[in-house]
Amino acid sequence: MLSFESDYIQGAHPAILQRLVETNMEVVSGYGKDPYCDSAKEKIRTACECPDADIWFLVGGTQTNQAVISGMLKTYEGVVAAETGHVNVHEAGAIEYSGHKVLGIPQQDGKIAAEDLEQYLRDFYQDGSYDHMVFPGMVYISHPTEYGTLYTEKELQDISAICRSYKIPLFLDGARLGYGLVSHQTDVTLPMIAKYCDVFYIGGTKVGALCGEAVVFTKNNAPKHFLTIIKQRGALLAKGRLLGIQFDTLFTDNLYMQISRHAIDMAERLKEIIKENGYKFYLESPTNQQFVILENEQLKKLEEQVAVGFWEKADEDHTVVRFATSWATDCQEIEKLRDLFSSGFVKGGLSSR
Amino acid sequence: MLSFESDYIQGAHPAILQRLVETNMEVVSGYGKDPYCDSAKEKIRTACECPDADIWFLVGGTQTNQAVISGMLKTYEGVVAAETGHVNVHEAGAIEYSGHKVLGIPQQDGKIAAEDLEQYLRDFYQDGSYDHMVFPGMVYISHPTEYGTLYTEKELQDISAICRSYKIPLFLDGARLGYGLVSHQTDVTLPMIAKYCDVFYIGGTKVGALCGEAVVFTKNNAPKHFLTIIKQRGALLAKGRLLGIQFDTLFTDNLYMQISRHAIDMAERLKEIIKENGYKFYLESPTNQQFVILENEQLKKLEEQVAVGFWEKADEDHTVVRFATSWATDCQEIEKLRDLFSSGFVKGGLSSR
Amino acid sequence: MLSFESDYIQGAHPAILQRLVETNMEVVSGYGKDPYCDSAKEKIRTACECPDADIWFLVGGTQTNQAVISGMLKTYEGVVAAETGHVNVHEAGAIEYSGHKVLGIPQQDGKIAAEDLEQYLRDFYQDGSYDHMVFPGMVYISHPTEYGTLYTEKELQDISAICRSYKIPLFLDGARLGYGLVSHQTDVTLPMIAKYCDVFYIGGTKVGALCGEAVVFTKNNAPKHFLTIIKQRGALLAKGRLLGIQFDTLFTDNLYMQISRHAIDMAERLKEIIKENGYKFYLESPTNQQFVILENEQLKKLEEQVAVGFWEKADEDHTVVRFATSWATDCQEIEKLRDLFSSGFVKGGLSSR
Amino acid sequence: MLSFESDYIQGAHPAILQRLVETNMEVVSGYGKDPYCDSAKEKIRTACECPDADIWFLVGGTQTNQAVISGMLKTYEGVVAAETGHVNVHEAGAIEYSGHKVLGIPQQDGKIAAEDLEQYLRDFYQDGSYDHMVFPGMVYISHPTEYGTLYTEKELQDISAICRSYKIPLFLDGARLGYGLVSHQTDVTLPMIAKYCDVFYIGGTKVGALCGEAVVFTKNNAPKHFLTIIKQRGALLAKGRLLGIQFDTLFTDNLYMQISRHAIDMAERLKEIIKENGYKFYLESPTNQQFVILENEQLKKLEEQVAVGFWEKADEDHTVVRFATSWATDCQEIEKLRDLFSSGFVKGGLSSR
């Protein structure tokens, strides 16, 4: 059985496990006060060209979004996000659970446009009863988005400028950041993200770690007592070393970028194969997630031999599925998929939407 | 200066004040355990033809929505509402503050369609990752809506049937319920509302009371320990008599309906005048709120002599304003408005959108 | 039946009702933006000798505590209060519902001692793991306390000084403030309270109003967007005039103090009668609430003719009950109580504890 | 430098790391739907003799307490716990952050007495205004407690019986459960805990895992949609295998008990050494945490060569410190400590309290 179900179906990059084994019996303090956390932070600061960044390690993405957003907002503020944003749809209401509204705005392929953001903010303050409404207190974007798409530097810059003119922070969810940074179709670098965002996180879980996300406050703007905020949300790891060692490894010798690149190479090959076989993409994605429209019958057949992620129904007869590659994708598996397609097993691709 | 700014610009119906004065020095228990609350509840049960209804008095609308919704939902549930619903837009995030997401769905003139609701619920449970999403745990509608529009009996019945098939309660926000019940264009009665809804409230604040809303749990389905739930949300009045006496008066000799009818009569006359003068309605409202599109210049002129409610910008040159009548609207004021319009003071009506 | 059950068993002072009637048909804006609120605020500023005070009107005590405390605290902070404080015991967890811990400290007759407060704060910051604990972010005291007792000026001053040295605000719950200010045994005035506290509220509900509490931020320190904070907690009254008119009346011609004085006079007479008849006080209260220890048999007998408030069981055979006077207490009722006691109906007083 | 600072200063038991390495490249589903989670659950059910137990894996202790407590309580309920309970003191208000009060009751050495619990519950329902108070909705105990002490079977049984008579669940926090189960002074087994408690968790983080706690709902009583509840609190791990593999290893060949036993053996030897050298215990602990009272001067000297945990100040001149052993404690380190003490380096032990 082949699997392109997601980018979290395998363990950790072997270099990480090796470091965990090597350092296992060393005695270090808990709660993130260990030398591995310190070292990882220093390496991330260097990679971001952001020497004063304040960096924290958390365990997972939803947790990170919840801690950062609820830690930075005032009670009367909400977070502006794409209608399709992960915080708005797939976090089981974690933001609302912390008391804050997600203020959904229009999106295109998972991205918000600077103009739409500006209009939203301008309209808000022109509304006669805006003090009966939730104040926009932060802007959340994901990069890559939930649809695998990427912002350009210009787009980031524009969004950032609007946030600054309204004095609200820009937060970038980088659950799959590595795959975005090494995409063949991006002009955005890690230092740019550190420059344009007030806070962002570098995803570990989906990019080679067992778990872990590194939150980077780029303007020395971490909320006061952020450790206590993390603890209060149940997100503080006693053995903080688990996160420190993983990120220290990922940011040694450029490993994070290098393994991300493998995933992108695999995704590009996958795209070729899908195109060659005439299947239709739901949208054009330059990263490790590829969304394909299949006839329900094709999907049924495919699933006998290949695990893919169900995304959504396209219409009565078609389904959107996700093929994901990762740092761990085996190139032989990709070729097996090609063989499968060309064998006619799934039937000729001619989906339309 | 004439004022059609809102339906809460004057005090209470004089009969209410008179009862407050008459009963003022009587000694009764606090927290709603007084004979006036009991009597008011009994009269409301009769008016609703719902002898087993469990009834509670709260102070204001947002408070009532917050207490009912957060009191009935499980932590992992949200409330489905029109995108334009009061709970979604104009309650400063009170529902999210209580930990729950408002799940906005499409609307037309403030109303949700049974089909859209059904599709939303069906799609939810067909989504492969619905357990990572907020469960729809209740449906909220307002009647009249925020735009003054009304559901028909058939529409209520259909929405109710969908809620029952999905086993989630239907909650009707009746902040202006009186004005809906006596509209010239409605086939919906109070007993019908009690029949189709699991819980609803009868608005007092905007229909003749100083403050107060009566929540009716129609199926003996008030959350356990609802008094404590109310107290915990800061919504329990020590002198509960203030609410009991008001509702007892409003539901004596049909006063609630009678004063609502006056508001509707005034609104109908207002509509005639607006039409006669060629102004354009933003939408057709059968209740006490009338939304009119004015040229910005017209509005500027009008506001020199008439207070109206700003609603929203229609476009660069036009604005939507609200004219509201109430139980207290003076018919002479309406005629003064007519004189003003016909005097050409505001300039001929020829707005378009 | 005589009743000393509480100080909220009757309506409002007649002067308030009269003003409500007189102003009833006047057209004013909603949500506290009316001339009566403005006028009431100005009079309160004068009474407090605090010309820059920022003043807000809310409906009830628990609501006020919840809005003020949750509006001022950071998420990682709690409020320090006497173990017996109203916020800690009798508000159904309203503070915790808003996400904050009440940090209970020892008390004597409802009061906290400056020394105990200081020790609590000092110990907190000396604890090696204080960043795993709830930060003390505010101090809450009630005056009069839940037991009717009062702080002296010196005590207030000391507590205030500690708060300032730790840079946390001091909040005084004055649900029954009037009765404290005119007690025969106090040296504390309203301007002193404004001076020593960062925020406090002047209770209306229990001192002559139908409902309403006036929150005074004494140092121009209201949380930003406090109107939205109030709205979000369901605590914003559409007809704000109801609160404005009441407080405007209470602070005209010294009415608030004058009617409080009546309650204290009645309480002093009540104390004499209770003493004369040999009943024992649970504690010495200088305000309108008197706590008396009765044998259960005596209580049973008493309750046939007099309503009192159950407070707590003293032991198997004795109960603590509360006799409350108010602005509305009839002096003839007090004398009837005396007659009842001296008739031997309740049996001779000889409770012990 | 020797370290007895805590039981989370080293990584994971080597067998765990080995299994992580062995299974690393296997493809499994995320979010706990993998065969290792299934297998671990089955082994835990067997160890608990509780074939129907519903088992969930979470990452850390505070997170687990928050998810279980907030997932099971109604909004108007709080959790009863020892004043010294971890949820009441050292979780940064995580329970209150989720909206619930921790109802502290008296304790002795970290334990609550059945009598005190019963009295608390009885008094609550006898209070005339209990519907203005937080309802006790659950009882929380820790075993071992925060002071290393243990309940006897009889004590657990009595507490359990009270909970059942009041129809509220009993929740046992077993962050260090292993060390309790193999103590030389316990009569409590894992099946007993499953029998007496409605829910409990088996701590992994402090007993050999990198992270992870296994929550056991013993009566098929997990809250509905608990996965969504976990997700909403940011506590759902994408790579659930990380927890499944660890617990599967810990519950294979009795590893969990075996490594716990080592920690207890080390603790018993440590106790001997401390006693031999005349130091005074703060209390008698039968588990892996030993609390010792040192003169401040002694402590200062000791800390030059040995890391211990600061617990609290005993008085001006003395400090309580914690010595913790774990599955990873090296017996040579214990003997080095003995040498250090007997060398007179720390000065003769003669602390008093």
PDB file of N, CA, C and O in Angstrom, chain C residues 55-106:
ATOM      1  N   ILE C  55     -16.180  57.103  34.938  1.00  0.00           N
ATOM      2  CA  ILE C  55     -17.282  56.435  35.629  1.00  0.00           C
ATOM      3  C   ILE C  55     -18.165  55.682  34.656  1.00  0.00           C
ATOM      4  O   ILE C  55     -18.468  56.162  33.565  1.00  0.00           O
ATOM      5  N   TRP C  56     -18.579  54.486  35.057  1.00  0.00           N
ATOM      6  CA  TRP C  56     -19.414  53.622  34.224  1.00  0.00           C
ATOM      7  C   TRP C  56     -20.536  53.061  35.082  1.00  0.00           C
ATOM      8  O   TRP C  56     -20.329  52.760  36.260  1.00  0.00           O
ATOM      9  N   PHE C  57     -21.701  52.875  34.475  1.00  0.00           N
ATOM     10  CA  PHE C  57     -22.821  52.306  35.217  1.00  0.00           C
ATOM     11  C   PHE C  57     -23.099  50.886  34.748  1.00  0.00           C
ATOM     12  O   PHE C  57     -23.258  50.644  33.539  1.00  0.00           O
ATOM     13  N   LEU C  58     -23.178  49.981  35.683  1.00  0.00           N
ATOM     14  CA  LEU C  58     -23.554  48.611  35.361  1.00  0.00           C
ATOM     15  C   LEU C  58     -24.788  48.232  36.167  1.00  0.00           C
ATOM     16  O   LEU C  58     -25.243  49.016  36.999  1.00  0.00           O
ATOM     17  N   VAL C  59     -25.289  47.024  35.923  1.00  0.00           N
ATOM     18  CA  VAL C  59     -26.607  46.697  36.470  1.00  0.00           C
ATOM     19  C   VAL C  59     -26.553  46.086  37.865  1.00  0.00           C
ATOM     20  O   VAL C  59     -27.342  46.436  38.732  1.00  0.00           O
ATOM     21  N   GLY C  60     -25.646  45.134  38.073  1.00  0.00           N
ATOM     22  CA  GLY C  60     -25.620  44.444  39.361  1.00  0.00           C
ATOM     23  C   GLY C  60     -24.202  44.189  39.837  1.00  0.00           C
ATOM     24  O   GLY C  60     -23.231  44.413  39.110  1.00  0.00           O
ATOM     25  N   GLY C  61     -24.098  43.684  41.063  1.00  0.00           N
ATOM     26  CA  GLY C  61     -22.802  43.562  41.715  1.00  0.00           C
ATOM     27  C   GLY C  61     -21.900  42.497  41.115  1.00  0.00           C
ATOM     28  O   GLY C  61     -20.735  42.749  40.822  1.00  0.00           O
ATOM     29  N   THR C  62     -22.425  41.288  40.940  1.00  0.00           N
ATOM     30  CA  THR C  62     -21.595  40.220  40.385  1.00  0.00           C
ATOM     31  C   THR C  62     -21.126  40.608  38.982  1.00  0.00           C
ATOM     32  O   THR C  62     -19.952  40.436  38.634  1.00  0.00           O
ATOM     33  N   GLN C  63     -22.047  41.156  38.215  1.00  0.00           N
ATOM     34  CA  GLN C  63     -21.708  41.625  36.874  1.00  0.00           C
ATOM     35  C   GLN C  63     -20.580  42.655  36.905  1.00  0.00           C
ATOM     36  O   GLN C  63     -19.648  42.619  36.095  1.00  0.00           O
ATOM     37  N   THR C  64     -20.685  43.559  37.852  1.00  0.00           N
ATOM     38  CA  THR C  64     -19.676  44.607  37.966  1.00  0.00           C
ATOM     39  C   THR C  64     -18.327  44.008  38.347  1.00  0.00           C
ATOM     40  O   THR C  64     -17.292  44.330  37.754  1.00  0.00           O
ATOM     41  N   ASN C  65     -18.338  43.116  39.325  1.00  0.00           N
ATOM     42  CA  ASN C  65     -17.079  42.484  39.723  1.00  0.00           C
ATOM     43  C   ASN C  65     -16.461  41.740  38.543  1.00  0.00           C
ATOM     44  O   ASN C  65     -15.249  41.826  38.303  1.00  0.00           O
ATOM     45  N   GLN C  66     -17.291  41.022  37.816  1.00  0.00           N
ATOM     46  CA  GLN C  66     -16.792  40.246  36.682  1.00  0.00           C
ATOM     47  C   GLN C  66     -16.211  41.155  35.588  1.00  0.00           C
ATOM     48  O   GLN C  66     -15.126  40.899  35.068  1.00  0.00           O
ATOM     49  N   ALA C  67     -16.923  42.225  35.272  1.00  0.00           N
ATOM     50  CA  ALA C  67     -16.460  43.116  34.201  1.00  0.00           C
ATOM     51  C   ALA C  67     -15.182  43.847  34.597  1.00  0.00           C
ATOM     52  O   ALA C  67     -14.237  43.958  33.808  1.00  0.00           O
ATOM     53  N   VAL C  68     -15.145  44.346  35.809  1.00  0.00           N
ATOM     54  CA  VAL C  68     -13.973  45.106  36.256  1.00  0.00           C
ATOM     55  C   VAL C  68     -12.756  44.182  36.367  1.00  0.00           C
ATOM     56  O   VAL C  68     -11.673  44.484  35.851  1.00  0.00           O
ATOM     57  N   ILE C  69     -12.941  43.068  37.020  1.00  0.00           N
ATOM     58  CA  ILE C  69     -11.801  42.180  37.273  1.00  0.00           C
ATOM     59  C   ILE C  69     -11.295  41.575  35.962  1.00  0.00           C
ATOM     60  O   ILE C  69     -10.103  41.647  35.651  1.00  0.00           O
ATOM     61  N   SER C  70     -12.195  41.007  35.183  1.00  0.00           N
ATOM     62  CA  SER C  70     -11.730  40.393  33.928  1.00  0.00           C
ATOM     63  C   SER C  70     -11.290  41.443  32.922  1.00  0.00           C
ATOM     64  O   SER C  70     -10.504  41.151  32.020  1.00  0.00           O
ATOM     65  N   GLY C  71     -11.797  42.662  33.064  1.00  0.00           N
ATOM     66  CA  GLY C  71     -11.371  43.726  32.165  1.00  0.00           C
ATOM     67  C   GLY C  71      -9.988  44.259  32.480  1.00  0.00           C
ATOM     68  O   GLY C  71      -9.287  44.772  31.606  1.00  0.00           O
ATOM     69  N   MET C  72      -9.569  44.139  33.743  1.00  0.00           N
ATOM     70  CA  MET C  72      -8.283  44.699  34.142  1.00  0.00           C
ATOM     71  C   MET C  72      -7.151  43.686  34.202  1.00  0.00           C
ATOM     72  O   MET C  72      -5.988  44.043  34.045  1.00  0.00           O
ATOM     73  N   LEU C  73      -7.472  42.422  34.458  1.00  0.00           N
ATOM     74  CA  LEU C  73      -6.412  41.418  34.604  1.00  0.00           C
ATOM     75  C   LEU C  73      -5.876  40.949  33.254  1.00  0.00           C
ATOM     76  O   LEU C  73      -6.594  40.876  32.271  1.00  0.00           O
ATOM     77  N   LYS C  74      -4.611  40.578  33.275  1.00  0.00           N
ATOM     78  CA  LYS C  74      -4.033  39.813  32.163  1.00  0.00           C
ATOM     79  C   LYS C  74      -4.483  38.354  32.323  1.00  0.00           C
ATOM     80  O   LYS C  74      -4.832  37.934  33.437  1.00  0.00           O
ATOM     81  N   THR C  75      -4.399  37.574  31.249  1.00  0.00           N
ATOM     82  CA  THR C  75      -4.930  36.212  31.371  1.00  0.00           C
ATOM     83  C   THR C  75      -4.223  35.396  32.450  1.00  0.00           C
ATOM     84  O   THR C  75      -4.820  34.507  33.040  1.00  0.00           O
ATOM     85  N   TYR C  76      -2.966  35.695  32.692  1.00  0.00           N
ATOM     86  CA  TYR C  76      -2.199  34.872  33.648  1.00  0.00           C
ATOM     87  C   TYR C  76      -2.303  35.386  35.084  1.00  0.00           C
ATOM     88  O   TYR C  76      -1.636  34.879  35.971  1.00  0.00           O
ATOM     89  N   GLU C  77      -3.167  36.363  35.285  1.00  0.00           N
ATOM     90  CA  GLU C  77      -3.296  36.935  36.621  1.00  0.00           C
ATOM     91  C   GLU C  77      -4.604  36.521  37.291  1.00  0.00           C
ATOM     92  O   GLU C  77      -5.605  36.259  36.639  1.00  0.00           O
ATOM     93  N   GLY C  78      -4.586  36.520  38.614  1.00  0.00           N
ATOM     94  CA  GLY C  78      -5.776  36.306  39.417  1.00  0.00           C
ATOM     95  C   GLY C  78      -5.993  37.491  40.336  1.00  0.00           C
ATOM     96  O   GLY C  78      -5.185  38.421  40.383  1.00  0.00           O
ATOM     97  N   VAL C  79      -7.087  37.438  41.073  1.00  0.00           N
ATOM     98  CA  VAL C  79      -7.411  38.518  41.989  1.00  0.00           C
ATOM     99  C   VAL C  79      -7.296  38.010  43.427  1.00  0.00           C
ATOM    100  O   VAL C  79      -7.845  36.964  43.770  1.00  0.00           O
ATOM    101  N   VAL C  80      -6.548  38.733  44.229  1.00  0.00           N
ATOM    102  CA  VAL C  80      -6.380  38.382  45.640  1.00  0.00           C
ATOM    103  C   VAL C  80      -7.604  38.888  46.409  1.00  0.00           C
ATOM    104  O   VAL C  80      -8.004  40.042  46.249  1.00  0.00           O
ATOM    105  N   ALA C  81      -8.202  38.028  47.210  1.00  0.00           N
ATOM    106  CA  ALA C  81      -9.390  38.416  47.973  1.00  0.00           C
ATOM    107  C   ALA C  81      -9.432  37.650  49.274  1.00  0.00           C
ATOM    108  O   ALA C  81      -8.793  36.600  49.412  1.00  0.00           O
ATOM    109  N   ALA C  82     -10.185  38.165  50.222  1.00  0.00           N
ATOM    110  CA  ALA C  82     -10.445  37.412  51.452  1.00  0.00           C
ATOM    111  C   ALA C  82     -11.098  36.090  51.090  1.00  0.00           C
ATOM    112  O   ALA C  82     -11.919  36.034  50.172  1.00  0.00           O
ATOM    113  N   GLU C  83     -10.756  35.049  51.820  1.00  0.00           N
ATOM    114  CA  GLU C  83     -11.385  33.739  51.602  1.00  0.00           C
ATOM    115  C   GLU C  83     -12.907  33.868  51.584  1.00  0.00           C
ATOM    116  O   GLU C  83     -13.600  33.138  50.871  1.00  0.00           O
ATOM    117  N   THR C  84     -13.425  34.782  52.378  1.00  0.00           N
ATOM    118  CA  THR C  84     -14.873  34.971  52.486  1.00  0.00           C
ATOM    119  C   THR C  84     -15.413  36.001  51.503  1.00  0.00           C
ATOM    120  O   THR C  84     -16.600  36.320  51.552  1.00  0.00           O
ATOM    121  N   GLY C  85     -14.569  36.541  50.672  1.00  0.00           N
ATOM    122  CA  GLY C  85     -14.997  37.598  49.743  1.00  0.00           C
ATOM    123  C   GLY C  85     -16.133  37.142  48.838  1.00  0.00           C
ATOM    124  O   GLY C  85     -16.184  35.978  48.439  1.00  0.00           O
ATOM    125  N   HIS C  86     -17.001  38.074  48.519  1.00  0.00           N
ATOM    126  CA  HIS C  86     -18.156  37.734  47.685  1.00  0.00           C
ATOM    127  C   HIS C  86     -17.718  37.086  46.379  1.00  0.00           C
ATOM    128  O   HIS C  86     -18.311  36.091  45.945  1.00  0.00           O
ATOM    129  N   VAL C  87     -16.667  37.618  45.777  1.00  0.00           N
ATOM    130  CA  VAL C  87     -16.174  37.037  44.518  1.00  0.00           C
ATOM    131  C   VAL C  87     -15.666  35.612  44.679  1.00  0.00           C
ATOM    132  O   VAL C  87     -15.600  34.852  43.717  1.00  0.00           O
ATOM    133  N   ASN C  88     -15.287  35.270  45.899  1.00  0.00           N
ATOM    134  CA  ASN C  88     -14.737  33.927  46.127  1.00  0.00           C
ATOM    135  C   ASN C  88     -15.804  32.902  46.492  1.00  0.00           C
ATOM    136  O   ASN C  88     -15.569  31.708  46.354  1.00  0.00           O
ATOM    137  N   VAL C  89     -16.927  33.371  46.975  1.00  0.00           N
ATOM    138  CA  VAL C  89     -17.901  32.434  47.537  1.00  0.00           C
ATOM    139  C   VAL C  89     -19.270  32.498  46.875  1.00  0.00           C
ATOM    140  O   VAL C  89     -19.841  31.472  46.519  1.00  0.00           O
ATOM    141  N   HIS C  90     -19.796  33.688  46.699  1.00  0.00           N
ATOM    142  CA  HIS C  90     -21.225  33.791  46.365  1.00  0.00           C
ATOM    143  C   HIS C  90     -21.522  34.369  44.993  1.00  0.00           C
ATOM    144  O   HIS C  90     -22.566  34.975  44.797  1.00  0.00           O
ATOM    145  N   GLU C  91     -20.598  34.204  44.073  1.00  0.00           N
ATOM    146  CA  GLU C  91     -20.884  34.684  42.723  1.00  0.00           C
ATOM    147  C   GLU C  91     -20.852  33.544  41.713  1.00  0.00           C
ATOM    148  O   GLU C  91     -20.613  33.752  40.523  1.00  0.00           O
ATOM    149  N   ALA C  92     -21.108  32.351  42.210  1.00  0.00           N
ATOM    150  CA  ALA C  92     -21.250  31.179  41.332  1.00  0.00           C
ATOM    151  C   ALA C  92     -20.049  30.980  40.411  1.00  0.00           C
ATOM    152  O   ALA C  92     -20.179  30.424  39.317  1.00  0.00           O
ATOM    153  N   GLY C  93     -18.888  31.454  40.847  1.00  0.00           N
ATOM    154  CA  GLY C  93     -17.690  31.252  40.031  1.00  0.00           C
ATOM    155  C   GLY C  93     -17.616  32.192  38.843  1.00  0.00           C
ATOM    156  O   GLY C  93     -16.987  31.871  37.833  1.00  0.00           O
ATOM    157  N   ALA C  94     -18.224  33.369  38.961  1.00  0.00           N
ATOM    158  CA  ALA C  94     -18.235  34.317  37.831  1.00  0.00           C
ATOM    159  C   ALA C  94     -16.821  34.739  37.443  1.00  0.00           C
ATOM    160  O   ALA C  94     -16.535  34.960  36.265  1.00  0.00           O
ATOM    161  N   ILE C  95     -15.949  34.854  38.404  1.00  0.00           N
ATOM    162  CA  ILE C  95     -14.577  35.273  38.100  1.00  0.00           C
ATOM    163  C   ILE C  95     -13.850  34.142  37.368  1.00  0.00           C
ATOM    164  O   ILE C  95     -13.201  34.370  36.351  1.00  0.00           O
ATOM    165  N   GLU C  96     -13.988  32.948  37.880  1.00  0.00           N
ATOM    166  CA  GLU C  96     -13.351  31.803  37.220  1.00  0.00           C
ATOM    167  C   GLU C  96     -13.966  31.600  35.836  1.00  0.00           C
ATOM    168  O   GLU C  96     -13.274  31.219  34.895  1.00  0.00           O
ATOM    169  N   TYR C  97     -15.246  31.839  35.711  1.00  0.00           N
ATOM    170  CA  TYR C  97     -15.888  31.690  34.395  1.00  0.00           C
ATOM    171  C   TYR C  97     -15.223  32.613  33.382  1.00  0.00           C
ATOM    172  O   TYR C  97     -15.141  32.298  32.191  1.00  0.00           O
ATOM    173  N   SER C  98     -14.728  33.742  33.863  1.00  0.00           N
ATOM    174  CA  SER C  98     -14.027  34.666  32.965  1.00  0.00           C
ATOM    175  C   SER C  98     -12.547  34.306  32.841  1.00  0.00           C
ATOM    176  O   SER C  98     -11.780  35.036  32.218  1.00  0.00           O
ATOM    177  N   GLY C  99     -12.143  33.174  33.437  1.00  0.00           N
ATOM    178  CA  GLY C  99     -10.797  32.656  33.225  1.00  0.00           C
ATOM    179  C   GLY C  99      -9.769  32.952  34.303  1.00  0.00           C
ATOM    180  O   GLY C  99      -8.601  32.585  34.150  1.00  0.00           O
ATOM    181  N   HIS C 100     -10.195  33.576  35.384  1.00  0.00           N
ATOM    182  CA  HIS C 100      -9.231  34.022  36.394  1.00  0.00           C
ATOM    183  C   HIS C 100      -9.474  33.367  37.760  1.00  0.00           C
ATOM    184  O   HIS C 100     -10.606  33.216  38.188  1.00  0.00           O
ATOM    185  N   LYS C 101      -8.384  33.080  38.425  1.00  0.00           N
ATOM    186  CA  LYS C 101      -8.468  32.474  39.751  1.00  0.00           C
ATOM    187  C   LYS C 101      -8.680  33.553  40.808  1.00  0.00           C
ATOM    188  O   LYS C 101      -8.102  34.634  40.720  1.00  0.00           O
ATOM    189  N   VAL C 102      -9.494  33.241  41.785  1.00  0.00           N
ATOM    190  CA  VAL C 102      -9.566  34.079  42.975  1.00  0.00           C
ATOM    191  C   VAL C 102      -8.555  33.503  43.971  1.00  0.00           C
ATOM    192  O   VAL C 102      -8.641  32.325  44.332  1.00  0.00           O
ATOM    193  N   LEU C 103      -7.594  34.314  44.339  1.00  0.00           N
ATOM    194  CA  LEU C 103      -6.519  33.871  45.227  1.00  0.00           C
ATOM    195  C   LEU C 103      -6.913  34.227  46.657  1.00  0.00           C
ATOM    196  O   LEU C 103      -6.711  35.353  47.118  1.00  0.00           O
ATOM    197  N   GLY C 104      -7.510  33.270  47.346  1.00  0.00           N
ATOM    198  CA  GLY C 104      -8.033  33.521  48.690  1.00  0.00           C
ATOM    199  C   GLY C 104      -6.921  33.674  49.721  1.00  0.00           C
ATOM    200  O   GLY C 104      -5.974  32.897  49.740  1.00  0.00           O
ATOM    201  N   ILE C 105      -7.041  34.685  50.561  1.00  0.00           N
ATOM    202  CA  ILE C 105      -6.090  34.826  51.675  1.00  0.00           C
ATOM    203  C   ILE C 105      -6.888  34.933  52.971  1.00  0.00           C
ATOM    204  O   ILE C 105      -8.089  35.184  52.951  1.00  0.00           O
ATOM    205  N   PRO C 106      -6.220  34.738  54.122  1.00  0.00           N
ATOM    206  CA  PRO C 106      -6.944  34.730  55.402  1.00  0.00           C
ATOM    207  C   PRO C 106      -7.686  36.041  55.653  1.00  0.00           C
ATOM    208  O   PRO C 106      -7.303  37.091  55.141  1.00  0.00           O
TER     209      PRO C 106
END
